[in-house]
Amino acid sequence: MSNTIEDNEVDLLIVGAGPAGMASALQARELGIQTLVVDEKGQPGGQIYAGHHGSPDFDRSFLGKDYAKGRSLIDAFMASDCRRMFKSLVWDISQDGHACMSDGSQTSFVLARHVILASGALERAFPFEGWTLPGVMTAGGAQILLKTAGIVPSHPVVLAGSGPLLLLLATQFLACGVPVSAVLDTTPASNWRRATPFLAGFLSSRLAAKGAAMLLRLRASGIPVLGGVTQIRAIGNGKIETVEYRHEGQIGRLQAETLIVHQGIEPETRLARVANANHAWDARTRSWLPACDEFGRTSIPHISVAGDGRAILGADAAPATGRIAAIDAAFALGRIDRDTRQRLSDPLFKELRRLGKPRKFIDALFSPFPGLYDNLNDSTLVCRCEEIPAARIREEARRSSADINSVKSRLRCGMGPCQGRFCETTVRELLLRTAVPSCQEVGQLRIRPPIKPVGVEEIISLGVKEIPPESRIPLEPRA
Amino acid sequence: MRTSFDAIIIGAGIHGCSLAMHLAVRQLKVAVFEQTYPARHASGVNAGSVHHIPRLTAELPLAELTLKMWHGIKDLLDGYDCGYRQVGHLKIAEADEDIEPMHRIAEGVERHCSIKEVHLDRQSLFRLEPELARNCIAGIFSPECGYAQPARTVHGFRAKAERHGAQFFNSSRITNARRRGRVWEVSTAKDVFEAPIVVNCAGAWGEQVAGWAGDKVTVRPVALMMTVLAPMRPVMSTVIGLTRRMLSIKQFENGTVVIGGGYRGTPEMETGHTTLNYSKLGYNLRAATEVFPVLAQGQVVRSWSGIEGLSPDMLSIIGPSANEEGFWHSFAHSTHGFYLGPAVGRVLAETIVGETPAVSLTPFHIARFMSSGSA
């Protein structure tokens, strides 16, 4: 079957060209489904494989084998005959399958019979004193600069936080000669205790060897890796100058022009939310996940989720969830029967089970631990868009409803252009700690379209040109 | 033992909270039941305009009272200003044929109340709003009007009501109310509460609540769409409306611009979810840029809609039940609810406790929709 798209209608719309989206598209085309893949960025690969395609050429070998692995998937995706649209933002999806898609200057409607959201993940927001100073950035942000442009800091860097990405970035910096002053690991002993029961599953995976190798390389280089660090502060006048931290009861200080922080990642679910799909609280990762069946089908029958946007499983598992969602989409579109869906998916489910084994350990070890938000200073900004400090959120939680949308409507946190990308988790954790409601009572932010800002004229172009009759004001006064 | 109150209010929007405050300061023991949280729908997510709707002459006495109350809102709410800013409301004529009807509407206002209005010719119009499109030719300026922050306003009333002993029950949907002698039994899924007075402040959900008192009226739920633009340099100073077509634009102190006016999306009453209608929303933004061309350069941060109820004649339903003792209404405020909130709460409280109301509520009684047989 051909893959031409007429009248802006398509069988399958895949949002996101990371590992899940790309694998999903390949699977869909293998099943003969007309497919359109849309990604905000200018090239495929998502965050994890950014830079492989369409970025300046330079030696990326220092990024390691796992990064290099993305190349073959990207090549296959770019060689496939699915339709690709880059630098395009899907900013709303309605329950009837209409997607609003902007190329940056124009928005058009796409009517998709099925949608797979492969929107990936976001770094977990983690405010601390001084986090808004220039010179403080997230590990994800630093990695994108590294992968796409080879931009690295030239002066000593401090890395602080918790999570695999932090260690990976440290070794990548090491490999390309960036001076790293220290790695301040904030993973607390309590997380190690929670993770230990799942150690066997982790040790049997290749991730264990990878993690051990990263640690060994850091140790061998002489870079101090301090464990159990708390109370990170960035201090400086107009930009960061000093990183302060507490380690083994002592306050330590390091000169730094760059502080890179990271506290793990969580699913980016804004499109699933704007489409009004149900979500469920996941206590293990302390996040709301789109409620879906084993194939990734959400509560809205024509919308599925795949990859880290469904649940954090990592880049290795993402292609399998993407392929499963595509197989299920073929079933939903009536192209394959139920038995075929099962037969095609079974090997992928098996692969997912294998890849999922180390996950429990990793999730427990790097889950957002109590102290992370407990010690948040009252004056520290939580919502950067609207400049709202922690104290005001705590105050509101005590005063009235702890529903996060109610707090948003009173304080405006989550109303800015980021729609809570940088504050929702923090606000939720503060509410949970202050008024001690249930996660259900706090809920999740209602996301309003567009999920990212869009030009006024783009929305005008979607409208009628003549006044709708009921919007004409009757000119006669009434008794 | 059942919990009893002097008055039970169903719905914690602007009207439920305003009434709760006005009753609580009169020493009544008040309970407010809310199916989600205060200001969840139209009360909290409307555009915040504080100006009268001049075409509805029956509403003007109430409009006049409410405007005075807005001017004193900070004193009324013990120092909390609700973000109220008296920047004035400007109604614009876009074409010659608008001028005559615009003047006629202004005369109606002058005849029925003392709200001040200033007629502006083209020159004074542009002196007031220099960024207006050049095709605008005249205007009527109401300097006593302005805007407030909707969600904060509702919470300002709620907070004062609470300080005077009112109790708020969030996530508590009332499933039924029935009269036993002089007392009403009001049920949630879990509990039964009682009070001699029950007030229906359920907004777009008020039709069902009215049915518990045997009062029949058809309320049409609508989802009015609003859009906020990312902060811009100051481009307007007043709240803007037009004569011929629906439009409302205002710029807040933080530079954001809110555009609305009454263009409708689709409400879902069971879940509270609303869906935008882009063909109308697009027109809404087009109309805004036709009046303020500079807005075309703006970035849309969010569009949304809140659910509110329209009465059959677009006038609020306020006052006693047509059938039952002790059952009162204040709902279906038909897009004027936020503005009217402070006064309606006060006048209804006065009526309920037997004081002489500042304004007669007779034109708003639900009985007007019912044939003489059932009323």
Short mmCIF file of N, CA and C in Angstrom, two decimals, chain A residues 37 285 391:
data_model
loop_
_atom_site.label_atom_id
_atom_site.label_comp_id
_atom_site.label_asym_id
_atom_site.label_seq_id
_atom_site.Cartn_x
_atom_site.Cartn_y
_atom_site.Cartn_z
N VAL A 37 5.04 10.62 10.57
CA VAL A 37 5.77 10.82 11.82
C VAL A 37 6.11 12.31 11.94
N THR A 285 7.42 5.17 40.84
CA THR A 285 8.22 6.26 40.27
C THR A 285 7.66 7.62 40.68
N ALA A 391 7.31 28.82 49.58
CA ALA A 391 6.48 29.21 50.72
C ALA A 391 5.02 29.42 50.32
#
